């Protein structure tokens, strides 16, 4: 087994900037400085003791940033993240999430077999479009659809997608979800208790492929006349 780099303070976390594909384990709760700029991550991040998840507190205010915004701007490669808690306040532009703005990028894809499990977001997350507690967007880059694990993701922060008031095509803006703004992987055992507001809003996802065994108890506000949850590829979900 890989021996993880231990994260005991913010400086330890910043090692990711130089070695984004290594194994890291949180042993204490940490708070990142207000000067923190979101990184790309391609490795494994977990709490050393899975029965005692540790937290990362981060405050990000980048409403004009053209890149995805979150603790990580995006995650790619064979990435595995589990047993952590995100706290703080995160403000971005388009594609904003508590954990990561995006999984994969058009020129830096995520690998099949990647997994995201037992992650909690308590941060408030705000952006224009594709905003979620865990991910802003987990979309279609290559052939990995259905081959990554997305389970036991939980959000209690308030999620807001204000939408682009200048666009004439409102169908491409304002997606908000408690867990993810838009996703093309299956989701299971997820929950949301935070308030979600957007043009297209869902307790778990603003737009999703398939959701099972998941629940929402937060207040959901959609500022359009049509559905609050859009399911991709005519898949039905079990969201309540």
CSV table of C-alpha atoms in Angstrom, one decimal, residues 17-232:
chain,number,residue,atom,x,y,z
A,17,UNK,CA,0.6,22.0,-5.7
A,18,UNK,CA,3.9,20.3,-6.6
A,19,UNK,CA,2.9,16.6,-6.3
A,20,UNK,CA,-0.8,16.4,-7.2
A,21,UNK,CA,-0.9,12.7,-7.9
A,22,UNK,CA,0.3,11.4,-4.6
A,23,UNK,CA,-1.6,9.9,-1.6
A,24,UNK,CA,-2.5,12.3,1.2
A,25,UNK,CA,-4.1,11.7,4.6
A,26,UNK,CA,-5.6,14.3,6.9
A,27,UNK,CA,-4.7,13.7,10.6
A,28,UNK,CA,-6.0,17.0,11.9
A,29,UNK,CA,-8.6,19.6,11.0
A,30,UNK,CA,-6.9,22.3,8.9
A,31,UNK,CA,-7.8,25.9,7.8
A,32,UNK,CA,-6.3,27.2,4.6
A,33,UNK,CA,-5.3,30.8,4.3
A,34,UNK,CA,-7.5,33.4,2.6
A,35,UNK,CA,-4.8,33.7,0.0
A,36,UNK,CA,-5.4,30.1,-1.1
A,37,UNK,CA,-5.8,29.6,-4.8
A,38,UNK,CA,-7.6,26.4,-5.9
A,39,UNK,CA,-5.3,23.6,-7.1
A,40,UNK,CA,-5.7,20.7,-9.6
A,41,UNK,CA,-5.7,17.3,-7.8
A,42,UNK,CA,-5.0,13.8,-9.4
A,43,UNK,CA,-4.3,11.6,-6.4
A,44,UNK,CA,-5.8,10.2,-3.3
A,45,UNK,CA,-7.1,12.3,-0.4
A,46,UNK,CA,-8.6,10.8,2.7
A,47,UNK,CA,-8.7,11.0,6.5
A,48,UNK,CA,-6.1,8.8,8.1
A,49,UNK,CA,-8.8,7.4,10.4
A,50,UNK,CA,-11.9,6.8,8.2
A,51,UNK,CA,-14.0,6.6,11.4
A,52,UNK,CA,-13.1,10.1,12.3
A,53,UNK,CA,-13.2,12.3,9.2
A,54,UNK,CA,-11.2,15.5,9.3
A,55,UNK,CA,-12.2,18.9,7.9
A,56,UNK,CA,-10.7,21.4,5.6
A,57,UNK,CA,-11.9,25.0,6.0
A,58,UNK,CA,-11.5,27.2,3.1
A,59,UNK,CA,-12.8,30.7,2.2
A,60,UNK,CA,-12.6,31.5,-1.6
A,61,UNK,CA,-14.0,34.7,-3.2
A,62,UNK,CA,-13.3,34.5,-6.9
A,63,UNK,CA,-16.6,35.6,-8.6
A,64,UNK,CA,-14.7,36.7,-11.8
A,65,UNK,CA,-12.5,33.6,-12.2
A,66,UNK,CA,-12.9,32.0,-15.6
A,67,UNK,CA,-11.8,28.7,-14.2
A,68,UNK,CA,-13.8,26.2,-12.1
A,69,UNK,CA,-13.7,27.1,-8.4
A,70,UNK,CA,-13.7,24.9,-5.3
A,71,UNK,CA,-11.2,23.5,-2.9
A,72,UNK,CA,-9.8,22.1,-6.1
A,73,UNK,CA,-10.4,23.7,-9.5
A,74,UNK,CA,-10.7,20.3,-11.0
A,75,UNK,CA,-9.8,16.7,-10.2
A,76,UNK,CA,-8.4,14.4,-12.9
A,77,UNK,CA,-6.6,11.1,-13.5
A,78,UNK,CA,-7.1,8.2,-11.2
A,79,UNK,CA,-8.4,10.2,-8.3
A,80,UNK,CA,-9.9,8.8,-5.0
A,81,UNK,CA,-11.3,11.1,-2.3
A,82,UNK,CA,-13.1,9.9,0.8
A,83,UNK,CA,-13.8,10.6,4.4
A,84,UNK,CA,-13.4,14.3,4.5
A,85,UNK,CA,-15.4,17.4,5.4
A,86,UNK,CA,-15.4,20.8,3.6
A,87,UNK,CA,-16.2,23.9,5.6
A,88,UNK,CA,-16.2,27.7,4.9
A,89,UNK,CA,-17.5,29.8,2.1
A,90,UNK,CA,-16.8,29.4,-1.6
A,91,UNK,CA,-17.8,31.9,-4.3
A,92,UNK,CA,-16.9,31.4,-8.0
A,93,UNK,CA,-18.3,32.2,-11.4
A,94,UNK,CA,-19.3,29.2,-13.5
A,95,UNK,CA,-18.7,25.5,-12.4
A,96,UNK,CA,-18.3,25.9,-8.6
A,97,UNK,CA,-18.3,23.2,-6.0
A,98,UNK,CA,-17.3,22.7,-2.4
A,99,UNK,CA,-14.8,19.9,-3.1
A,100,UNK,CA,-14.1,20.7,-6.8
A,101,UNK,CA,-15.4,22.8,-9.5
A,102,UNK,CA,-15.2,20.0,-12.0
A,103,UNK,CA,-14.2,16.4,-12.3
A,104,UNK,CA,-12.0,16.1,-15.4
A,105,UNK,CA,-11.4,18.7,-18.0
A,106,UNK,CA,-11.6,18.5,-21.8
A,107,UNK,CA,-7.8,18.1,-22.0
A,108,UNK,CA,-7.1,16.4,-18.7
A,109,UNK,CA,-9.7,13.6,-18.2
A,110,UNK,CA,-10.7,11.7,-15.1
A,111,UNK,CA,-10.0,7.9,-15.2
A,112,UNK,CA,-12.6,5.2,-15.0
A,113,UNK,CA,-12.3,3.6,-11.5
A,114,UNK,CA,-12.0,6.9,-9.8
A,115,UNK,CA,-14.2,7.3,-6.7
A,116,UNK,CA,-15.7,9.9,-4.4
A,117,UNK,CA,-17.2,8.5,-1.2
A,118,UNK,CA,-18.2,9.6,2.2
A,119,UNK,CA,-17.6,13.3,1.6
A,120,UNK,CA,-19.5,16.0,3.5
A,121,UNK,CA,-19.8,19.7,2.5
A,122,UNK,CA,-20.8,22.2,5.1
A,123,UNK,CA,-19.6,25.3,3.1
A,124,UNK,CA,-21.9,27.8,1.5
A,125,UNK,CA,-21.3,27.7,-2.3
A,126,UNK,CA,-22.3,30.3,-4.8
A,127,UNK,CA,-21.8,30.9,-8.5
A,128,UNK,CA,-23.5,31.7,-11.8
A,129,UNK,CA,-24.0,28.2,-13.3
A,130,UNK,CA,-23.3,24.6,-12.4
A,131,UNK,CA,-23.0,25.0,-8.6
A,132,UNK,CA,-23.0,22.1,-6.2
A,133,UNK,CA,-22.0,21.3,-2.6
A,134,UNK,CA,-19.5,18.7,-3.7
A,135,UNK,CA,-19.0,19.3,-7.5
A,136,UNK,CA,-20.1,22.0,-9.8
A,137,UNK,CA,-20.0,19.7,-12.8
A,138,UNK,CA,-19.0,16.1,-13.5
A,139,UNK,CA,-19.7,15.8,-17.2
A,140,UNK,CA,-19.0,13.9,-20.3
A,141,UNK,CA,-15.2,13.8,-21.1
A,142,UNK,CA,-14.5,10.5,-23.0
A,143,UNK,CA,-15.9,7.1,-22.1
A,144,UNK,CA,-15.9,7.0,-18.3
A,145,UNK,CA,-19.6,7.5,-17.9
A,146,UNK,CA,-20.9,5.1,-15.4
A,147,UNK,CA,-17.3,3.9,-14.5
A,148,UNK,CA,-16.7,6.1,-11.5
A,149,UNK,CA,-18.1,5.7,-8.0
A,150,UNK,CA,-20.1,8.6,-6.6
A,151,UNK,CA,-21.7,7.6,-3.3
A,152,UNK,CA,-22.4,8.8,0.2
A,153,UNK,CA,-21.9,12.4,-0.6
A,154,UNK,CA,-23.7,14.8,1.8
A,155,UNK,CA,-24.3,18.5,1.7
A,156,UNK,CA,-25.7,20.8,4.4
A,157,UNK,CA,-24.4,24.2,3.0
A,158,UNK,CA,-26.5,26.6,1.1
A,159,UNK,CA,-26.1,26.4,-2.6
A,160,UNK,CA,-26.9,29.3,-5.0
A,161,UNK,CA,-26.6,29.6,-8.8
A,162,UNK,CA,-27.6,33.1,-9.6
A,163,UNK,CA,-27.8,32.5,-13.4
A,164,UNK,CA,-26.5,34.8,-16.1
A,165,UNK,CA,-28.9,37.6,-16.5
A,166,UNK,CA,-27.3,38.7,-19.8
A,167,UNK,CA,-27.8,35.4,-21.7
A,168,UNK,CA,-30.8,35.0,-23.9
A,169,UNK,CA,-30.6,31.2,-23.6
A,170,UNK,CA,-31.7,30.5,-20.0
A,171,UNK,CA,-31.5,26.7,-20.6
A,172,UNK,CA,-27.7,26.8,-20.3
A,173,UNK,CA,-27.4,28.8,-17.1
A,174,UNK,CA,-28.4,28.6,-13.4
A,175,UNK,CA,-28.1,24.9,-12.6
A,176,UNK,CA,-27.8,24.2,-8.9
A,177,UNK,CA,-27.8,21.0,-6.9
A,178,UNK,CA,-27.3,20.2,-3.2
A,179,UNK,CA,-24.5,17.7,-4.1
A,180,UNK,CA,-23.7,18.5,-7.7
A,181,UNK,CA,-24.8,21.1,-10.3
A,182,UNK,CA,-24.7,18.7,-13.3
A,183,UNK,CA,-23.4,15.1,-13.5
A,184,UNK,CA,-23.3,12.2,-15.9
A,185,UNK,CA,-22.3,9.5,-13.4
A,186,UNK,CA,-24.8,7.5,-11.3
A,187,UNK,CA,-25.2,8.7,-7.7
A,188,UNK,CA,-26.3,6.7,-4.7
A,189,UNK,CA,-26.8,7.1,-1.0
A,190,UNK,CA,-26.5,10.9,-1.2
A,191,UNK,CA,-28.3,13.6,0.8
A,192,UNK,CA,-28.9,17.3,1.0
A,193,UNK,CA,-30.2,19.3,3.9
A,194,UNK,CA,-29.1,22.8,2.7
A,195,UNK,CA,-31.1,25.3,0.8
A,196,UNK,CA,-30.7,25.3,-3.0
A,197,UNK,CA,-31.6,28.1,-5.3
A,198,UNK,CA,-31.1,28.5,-9.0
A,199,UNK,CA,-32.9,28.7,-12.3
A,200,UNK,CA,-32.8,24.9,-12.5
A,201,UNK,CA,-32.5,23.3,-9.0
A,202,UNK,CA,-32.5,19.9,-7.4
A,203,UNK,CA,-32.0,18.7,-3.9
A,204,UNK,CA,-29.3,16.3,-5.1
A,205,UNK,CA,-28.5,17.6,-8.6
A,206,UNK,CA,-29.6,20.3,-10.9
A,207,UNK,CA,-29.1,17.8,-13.8
A,208,UNK,CA,-28.3,14.2,-13.4
A,209,UNK,CA,-28.1,10.8,-15.1
A,210,UNK,CA,-29.4,8.5,-12.3
A,211,UNK,CA,-29.9,9.0,-8.6
A,212,UNK,CA,-30.8,6.2,-6.2
A,213,UNK,CA,-31.3,5.8,-2.5
A,214,UNK,CA,-30.9,9.5,-1.9
A,215,UNK,CA,-32.9,12.1,-0.1
A,216,UNK,CA,-33.4,15.9,0.2
A,217,UNK,CA,-34.9,17.8,3.1
A,218,UNK,CA,-33.6,21.3,2.1
A,219,UNK,CA,-35.6,24.1,0.7
A,220,UNK,CA,-35.4,24.0,-3.1
A,221,UNK,CA,-36.1,27.2,-5.2
A,222,UNK,CA,-36.2,27.1,-9.0
A,223,UNK,CA,-36.7,30.4,-10.8
A,224,UNK,CA,-38.2,28.8,-14.0
A,225,UNK,CA,-41.5,27.4,-14.9
A,226,UNK,CA,-40.2,23.9,-15.7
A,227,UNK,CA,-38.8,21.1,-13.7
A,228,UNK,CA,-36.6,21.5,-10.7
A,229,UNK,CA,-34.6,18.3,-11.5
A,230,UNK,CA,-33.6,17.3,-15.0
A,231,UNK,CA,-32.5,13.7,-15.5
A,232,UNK,CA,-30.2,13.0,-18.4
